[in-house]
Amino acid sequence: MLRNQIDKIRLLFCKDRESYLCFYRILGFYPRNIHLYEQALLHKSTSIRSEKGRPLNNERLEFLGDAILDAIVGDIVYKHFEGKREGFLTNTRSKIVQRETLNKLAVQIGLDKLIKYSTRSSSHNSYMYGNAFEAFIGAIYLDQGYERCKRFLEERIIRPYIDLDKLSKKEVNFKSKLIEWSQKNKVEVSFELIEQFFDKESNPVFQTEVRIEGLPAGTGTGYSKKESQQNAAQMALKKIKTPDFMASINEAKMLHSQKEEITEAVCEQTEETVIPEKLMQEEPAEEHKLSETTFDEN
């Protein structure tokens, strides 16, 4: 409280007073380093650069925010649901940190109106708002630390916008989402059971790996095959966000396409070769039969 009062006094002498007030309305406290929050809202499509000429965007803060968000939401979920199993806790956390939820939260707290992006970039980018939200969490963590970041999520996000008990009962089918994505992008997805073992209480545990165009995209464990597939699919949905992995998928897809074309060409060539040989074998027999018929008639 005292810190906020001090920051409020400093604000009177600040040139960027409007920006500070704008962030205060979202955060509930005044930023120390406002540049972190401003960078968190810079989409990579912008051409803004630092004094040293380096591109400025929110990708690094997004990476950090993603990890911090997972840790804090895991902390909140763990304490809220006492005695619940790991699978339940993992699924509940994933429902909060999934892209769809983060996009919605970004809009609800007003981040969508503050994001800067190139007009050439699609305003319907399904990742833009959620990515900015993660980057914003990263900015809070660097500016204020873990505890203040956790308090922000508990008081300004979870309490007003998320009913944990209701959300935990909501079914989210990550496998269906991944399959839908694969059909839309015309890539091959497969689920393989790679291991089955027993936990300390002798309960069977399944481990599934999901592959996209033959590339390992994620593994998941669960107390049923379905649960392990859902967890593997969730990891894969997160991984396909990364440009490097998508480049690998496109490369693998192109190689598979080339192999199929070569195989088809070989098959066609084989058919063209086999058919004339058969004709050559059959033609003499026809000629011989014809000559015999002519001889008989004479």
Tab-separated table of C-alpha atoms in Angstrom:
chain	number	residue	atom	x	y	z
A	1	MET	CA	0.000	0.000	0.000
A	2	LEU	CA	2.829	2.381	0.969
A	3	ARG	CA	4.692	1.499	-2.217
A	4	ASN	CA	1.624	2.402	-4.290
A	5	GLN	CA	1.386	5.774	-2.540
A	6	ILE	CA	5.055	6.492	-3.296
A	7	ASP	CA	4.551	5.455	-6.934
A	8	LYS	CA	1.471	7.692	-7.078
A	9	ILE	CA	3.527	10.702	-5.931
A	10	ARG	CA	6.209	9.915	-8.523
A	11	LEU	CA	3.479	9.830	-11.155
A	12	LEU	CA	2.819	13.556	-10.640
A	13	PHE	CA	6.249	14.304	-12.123
A	14	CYS	CA	6.080	11.714	-14.881
A	15	LYS	CA	5.712	12.583	-18.566
A	16	ASP	CA	3.935	9.304	-19.455
A	17	ARG	CA	1.226	9.823	-16.835
A	18	GLU	CA	-1.590	8.569	-19.115
A	19	SER	CA	0.263	5.331	-19.875
A	20	TYR	CA	0.907	4.713	-16.180
A	21	LEU	CA	-2.749	5.313	-15.346
A	22	CYS	CA	-3.821	3.003	-18.177
A	23	PHE	CA	-1.696	0.160	-16.820
A	24	TYR	CA	-2.766	0.959	-13.236
A	25	ARG	CA	-6.407	0.357	-14.165
A	26	ILE	CA	-5.477	-3.136	-15.403
A	27	LEU	CA	-2.867	-4.058	-12.799
A	28	GLY	CA	-4.135	-2.427	-9.615
A	29	PHE	CA	-0.658	-0.998	-9.001
A	30	TYR	CA	1.701	1.409	-10.753
A	31	PRO	CA	4.484	-0.097	-12.895
A	32	ARG	CA	8.079	0.582	-11.930
A	33	ASN	CA	9.492	-0.147	-15.375
A	34	ILE	CA	6.725	0.811	-17.797
A	35	HIS	CA	8.842	-0.161	-20.806
A	36	LEU	CA	8.431	-3.861	-19.906
A	37	TYR	CA	4.644	-3.567	-20.160
A	38	GLU	CA	4.842	-1.595	-23.377
A	39	GLN	CA	7.111	-4.241	-24.906
A	40	ALA	CA	4.721	-6.984	-23.760
A	41	LEU	CA	2.134	-5.455	-26.102
A	42	LEU	CA	4.378	-5.267	-29.179
A	43	HIS	CA	3.491	-7.954	-31.702
A	44	LYS	CA	6.388	-9.289	-33.787
A	45	SER	CA	4.819	-7.805	-36.942
A	46	THR	CA	5.757	-4.280	-35.826
A	47	SER	CA	8.945	-2.704	-37.150
A	48	ILE	CA	9.899	-0.990	-33.878
A	49	ARG	CA	13.595	-1.262	-32.993
A	50	SER	CA	15.749	-0.479	-29.975
A	51	GLU	CA	18.456	2.189	-29.923
A	52	LYS	CA	20.929	-0.544	-30.865
A	53	GLY	CA	18.828	-1.471	-33.898
A	54	ARG	CA	17.423	-4.735	-32.538
A	55	PRO	CA	13.768	-5.589	-33.231
A	56	LEU	CA	11.517	-5.000	-30.220
A	57	ASN	CA	8.612	-7.404	-29.687
A	58	ASN	CA	6.975	-9.498	-26.974
A	59	GLU	CA	8.308	-12.959	-27.902
A	60	ARG	CA	10.912	-13.221	-25.110
A	61	LEU	CA	8.470	-11.922	-22.511
A	62	GLU	CA	5.886	-14.390	-23.832
A	63	PHE	CA	8.334	-17.264	-23.270
A	64	LEU	CA	8.948	-16.139	-19.689
A	65	GLY	CA	5.271	-15.420	-19.001
A	66	ASP	CA	4.257	-18.853	-20.244
A	67	ALA	CA	6.504	-20.514	-17.642
A	68	ILE	CA	5.483	-18.160	-14.818
A	69	LEU	CA	1.794	-18.576	-15.672
A	70	ASP	CA	2.106	-22.372	-15.551
A	71	ALA	CA	3.828	-22.186	-12.148
A	72	ILE	CA	1.381	-19.737	-10.545
A	73	VAL	CA	-1.778	-21.367	-11.914
A	74	GLY	CA	-0.383	-24.747	-10.828
A	75	ASP	CA	0.187	-23.288	-7.347
A	76	ILE	CA	-3.363	-21.892	-7.191
A	77	VAL	CA	-4.996	-25.072	-8.492
A	78	TYR	CA	-2.932	-27.301	-6.165
A	79	LYS	CA	-4.051	-25.378	-3.074
A	80	HIS	CA	-7.663	-25.014	-4.193
A	81	PHE	CA	-8.249	-28.706	-4.939
A	82	GLU	CA	-6.866	-30.597	-1.945
A	83	GLY	CA	-6.419	-34.338	-2.376
A	84	LYS	CA	-7.037	-34.329	-6.139
A	85	ARG	CA	-4.814	-36.458	-8.395
A	86	GLU	CA	-2.110	-35.147	-10.696
A	87	GLY	CA	-4.161	-35.822	-13.833
A	88	PHE	CA	-7.090	-33.750	-12.527
A	89	LEU	CA	-4.781	-30.882	-11.493
A	90	THR	CA	-2.966	-30.946	-14.845
A	91	ASN	CA	-6.225	-30.860	-16.803
A	92	THR	CA	-7.660	-28.039	-14.684
A	93	ARG	CA	-4.516	-25.952	-15.064
A	94	SER	CA	-4.499	-26.569	-18.822
A	95	LYS	CA	-8.067	-25.270	-19.105
A	96	ILE	CA	-6.931	-21.968	-17.608
A	97	VAL	CA	-3.686	-21.523	-19.577
A	98	GLN	CA	-5.031	-22.755	-22.922
A	99	ARG	CA	-5.023	-20.267	-25.788
A	100	GLU	CA	-8.796	-19.881	-25.953
A	101	THR	CA	-9.026	-18.875	-22.269
A	102	LEU	CA	-6.041	-16.504	-22.442
A	103	ASN	CA	-7.465	-14.787	-25.540
A	104	LYS	CA	-10.723	-14.219	-23.701
A	105	LEU	CA	-8.976	-12.929	-20.559
A	106	ALA	CA	-6.866	-10.501	-22.611
A	107	VAL	CA	-10.056	-8.999	-24.045
A	108	GLN	CA	-11.795	-8.902	-20.662
A	109	ILE	CA	-9.020	-6.852	-19.019
A	110	GLY	CA	-8.618	-4.605	-22.079
A	111	LEU	CA	-5.223	-5.743	-23.400
A	112	ASP	CA	-6.627	-6.251	-26.906
A	113	LYS	CA	-7.059	-2.472	-27.303
A	114	LEU	CA	-3.418	-1.804	-26.351
A	115	ILE	CA	-1.617	-4.350	-28.551
A	116	LYS	CA	0.464	-2.814	-31.344
A	117	TYR	CA	0.783	-4.775	-34.577
A	118	SER	CA	1.290	-4.146	-38.269
A	119	THR	CA	-1.846	-3.585	-40.314
A	120	ARG	CA	-0.483	-6.237	-42.683
A	121	SER	CA	-0.789	-8.756	-39.867
A	122	SER	CA	-4.218	-10.351	-39.591
A	123	SER	CA	-6.311	-8.843	-36.840
A	124	HIS	CA	-7.917	-12.261	-36.512
A	125	ASN	CA	-4.649	-13.897	-35.419
A	126	SER	CA	-5.942	-16.446	-32.910
A	127	TYR	CA	-2.711	-16.351	-30.912
A	128	MET	CA	-2.109	-12.603	-30.695
A	129	TYR	CA	-4.180	-11.764	-27.603
A	130	GLY	CA	-3.203	-14.866	-25.645
A	131	ASN	CA	0.481	-14.341	-26.473
A	132	ALA	CA	0.255	-10.735	-25.289
A	133	PHE	CA	-1.380	-11.888	-22.055
A	134	GLU	CA	1.516	-14.293	-21.402
A	135	ALA	CA	4.027	-11.551	-22.207
A	136	PHE	CA	2.170	-9.227	-19.818
A	137	ILE	CA	2.576	-11.818	-17.043
A	138	GLY	CA	6.288	-11.977	-17.877
A	139	ALA	CA	6.484	-8.178	-17.563
A	140	ILE	CA	4.773	-8.217	-14.147
A	141	TYR	CA	7.163	-10.901	-12.930
A	142	LEU	CA	10.267	-8.955	-14.012
A	143	ASP	CA	8.896	-5.658	-12.709
A	144	GLN	CA	7.346	-6.773	-9.400
A	145	GLY	CA	8.386	-10.356	-8.637
A	146	TYR	CA	6.597	-13.675	-8.178
A	147	GLU	CA	4.363	-12.781	-5.206
A	148	ARG	CA	2.936	-9.620	-6.789
A	149	CYS	CA	2.424	-11.535	-10.034
A	150	LYS	CA	0.547	-14.263	-8.163
A	151	ARG	CA	-1.585	-11.685	-6.359
A	152	PHE	CA	-2.473	-10.076	-9.701
A	153	LEU	CA	-3.622	-13.412	-11.108
A	154	GLU	CA	-5.611	-14.301	-7.992
A	155	GLU	CA	-7.265	-10.917	-7.438
A	156	ARG	CA	-7.570	-9.440	-10.944
A	157	ILE	CA	-7.974	-12.583	-13.079
A	158	ILE	CA	-9.092	-15.744	-11.255
A	159	ARG	CA	-11.516	-14.188	-8.770
A	160	PRO	CA	-13.489	-11.949	-11.182
A	161	TYR	CA	-13.365	-14.062	-14.347
A	162	ILE	CA	-12.774	-17.758	-13.530
A	163	ASP	CA	-14.868	-20.152	-11.440
A	164	LEU	CA	-12.317	-22.879	-10.647
A	165	ASP	CA	-14.894	-25.448	-9.509
A	166	LYS	CA	-17.046	-24.931	-12.580
A	167	LEU	CA	-14.059	-24.863	-14.912
A	168	SER	CA	-12.643	-28.115	-13.513
A	169	LYS	CA	-15.825	-29.928	-14.616
A	170	LYS	CA	-15.724	-28.496	-18.122
A	171	GLU	CA	-14.653	-30.986	-20.770
A	172	VAL	CA	-11.921	-29.820	-23.136
A	173	ASN	CA	-11.141	-32.263	-25.927
A	174	PHE	CA	-7.548	-31.496	-26.894
A	175	LYS	CA	-7.390	-34.567	-29.129
A	176	SER	CA	-10.342	-33.358	-31.209
A	177	LYS	CA	-8.788	-29.890	-31.461
A	178	LEU	CA	-5.511	-31.349	-32.687
A	179	ILE	CA	-7.237	-33.582	-35.232
A	180	GLU	CA	-9.340	-30.635	-36.428
A	181	TRP	CA	-6.142	-28.596	-36.828
A	182	SER	CA	-4.444	-31.447	-38.728
A	183	GLN	CA	-7.360	-31.787	-41.150
A	184	LYS	CA	-7.425	-28.047	-41.755
A	185	ASN	CA	-3.660	-27.973	-42.438
A	186	LYS	CA	-3.617	-31.354	-44.242
A	187	VAL	CA	-1.002	-33.000	-42.023
A	188	GLU	CA	-0.917	-36.532	-40.627
A	189	VAL	CA	-1.388	-37.044	-36.869
A	190	SER	CA	-1.057	-40.352	-35.033
A	191	PHE	CA	-1.299	-41.448	-31.396
A	192	GLU	CA	0.896	-44.310	-30.179
A	193	LEU	CA	0.830	-46.037	-26.801
A	194	ILE	CA	4.531	-46.211	-25.939
A	195	GLU	CA	4.455	-47.471	-22.357
A	196	GLN	CA	2.200	-48.931	-19.691
A	197	PHE	CA	3.252	-49.250	-16.057
A	198	PHE	CA	1.904	-49.150	-12.496
A	199	ASP	CA	2.150	-46.359	-9.929
A	200	LYS	CA	2.993	-46.802	-6.236
A	201	GLU	CA	-0.605	-47.799	-5.484
A	202	SER	CA	-0.603	-50.407	-8.305
A	203	ASN	CA	-2.869	-48.319	-10.523
A	204	PRO	CA	-2.220	-48.755	-14.262
A	205	VAL	CA	-0.645	-45.718	-15.932
A	206	PHE	CA	-0.518	-45.177	-19.697
A	207	GLN	CA	1.950	-43.097	-21.692
A	208	THR	CA	1.055	-41.943	-25.203
A	209	GLU	CA	3.106	-40.150	-27.822
A	210	VAL	CA	1.528	-38.027	-30.538
A	211	ARG	CA	3.331	-37.692	-33.861
A	212	ILE	CA	2.748	-35.083	-36.540
A	213	GLU	CA	4.021	-36.074	-39.980
A	214	GLY	CA	6.089	-38.701	-38.129
A	215	LEU	CA	7.729	-36.121	-35.842
A	216	PRO	CA	7.380	-36.488	-32.028
A	217	ALA	CA	5.096	-33.646	-30.938
A	218	GLY	CA	4.288	-34.499	-27.332
A	219	THR	CA	3.879	-37.210	-24.723
A	220	GLY	CA	1.213	-37.582	-22.089
A	221	THR	CA	0.509	-39.888	-19.160
A	222	GLY	CA	-2.785	-40.749	-17.543
A	223	TYR	CA	-4.760	-43.375	-15.666
A	224	SER	CA	-6.513	-44.251	-18.918
A	225	LYS	CA	-5.484	-44.301	-22.575
A	226	LYS	CA	-7.917	-41.487	-23.256
A	227	GLU	CA	-6.416	-39.283	-20.538
A	228	SER	CA	-2.871	-39.931	-21.780
A	229	GLN	CA	-3.917	-39.056	-25.342
A	230	GLN	CA	-5.564	-35.835	-24.153
A	231	ASN	CA	-2.405	-34.785	-22.288
A	232	ALA	CA	-0.204	-35.656	-25.272
A	233	ALA	CA	-2.495	-33.689	-27.598
A	234	GLN	CA	-2.402	-30.709	-25.241
A	235	MET	CA	1.404	-30.692	-25.381
A	236	ALA	CA	1.312	-30.994	-29.177
A	237	LEU	CA	-1.097	-28.038	-29.476
A	238	LYS	CA	1.382	-25.981	-27.494
A	239	LYS	CA	4.320	-27.152	-29.585
A	240	ILE	CA	2.757	-26.311	-32.955
A	241	LYS	CA	2.805	-22.667	-31.843
A	242	THR	CA	6.584	-22.600	-32.188
A	243	PRO	CA	7.858	-21.504	-35.625
A	244	ASP	CA	10.790	-23.975	-35.581
A	245	PHE	CA	8.549	-27.000	-35.057
A	246	MET	CA	6.095	-25.809	-37.711
A	247	ALA	CA	9.017	-25.454	-40.127
A	248	SER	CA	10.004	-29.065	-39.343
A	249	ILE	CA	6.424	-30.224	-39.967
A	250	ASN	CA	6.268	-28.441	-43.325
A	251	GLU	CA	9.627	-29.925	-44.319
A	252	ALA	CA	8.528	-33.440	-43.339
A	253	LYS	CA	5.232	-32.937	-45.177
A	254	MET	CA	7.089	-31.874	-48.324
A	255	LEU	CA	9.426	-34.903	-48.149
A	256	HIS	CA	6.458	-37.260	-47.721
A	257	SER	CA	4.740	-35.628	-50.684
A	258	GLN	CA	7.864	-36.036	-52.833
A	259	LYS	CA	8.183	-39.715	-51.862
A	260	GLU	CA	4.544	-40.307	-52.775
A	261	GLU	CA	5.049	-38.645	-56.161
A	262	ILE	CA	8.153	-40.775	-56.823
A	263	THR	CA	6.283	-43.933	-55.773
A	264	GLU	CA	3.351	-43.094	-58.036
A	265	ALA	CA	5.704	-42.378	-60.946
A	266	VAL	CA	7.505	-45.722	-60.428
A	267	CYS	CA	4.184	-47.575	-60.268
A	268	GLU	CA	2.988	-45.927	-63.485
A	269	GLN	CA	6.260	-46.730	-65.234
A	270	THR	CA	6.074	-50.345	-64.046
A	271	GLU	CA	2.524	-50.690	-65.378
A	272	GLU	CA	3.549	-49.226	-68.753
A	273	THR	CA	6.437	-51.693	-68.946
A	274	VAL	CA	4.451	-54.774	-67.937
A	275	ILE	CA	1.495	-54.216	-70.298
A	276	PRO	CA	3.513	-54.127	-73.574
A	277	GLU	CA	5.421	-57.272	-72.517
A	278	LYS	CA	2.124	-59.093	-72.040
A	279	LEU	CA	0.917	-57.879	-75.419
A	280	MET	CA	4.121	-59.049	-77.055
A	281	GLN	CA	3.614	-62.471	-75.491
A	282	GLU	CA	-0.029	-62.619	-76.562
A	283	GLU	CA	0.388	-61.273	-80.132
A	284	PRO	CA	2.332	-64.253	-81.561
A	285	ALA	CA	-0.244	-66.605	-80.127
A	286	GLU	CA	-3.008	-64.673	-81.901
A	287	GLU	CA	-1.076	-64.719	-85.189
A	288	HIS	CA	-0.441	-68.451	-84.876
A	289	LYS	CA	-4.096	-69.095	-84.153
A	290	LEU	CA	-5.111	-67.018	-87.182
A	291	SER	CA	-2.762	-68.879	-89.530
A	292	GLU	CA	-4.108	-72.177	-88.335
A	293	THR	CA	-7.655	-71.061	-89.025
A	294	THR	CA	-6.737	-69.898	-92.522
A	295	PHE	CA	-5.027	-73.221	-93.295
A	296	ASP	CA	-8.070	-75.165	-92.168
A	297	GLU	CA	-10.382	-73.136	-94.376
A	298	ASN	CA	-8.179	-73.794	-97.408
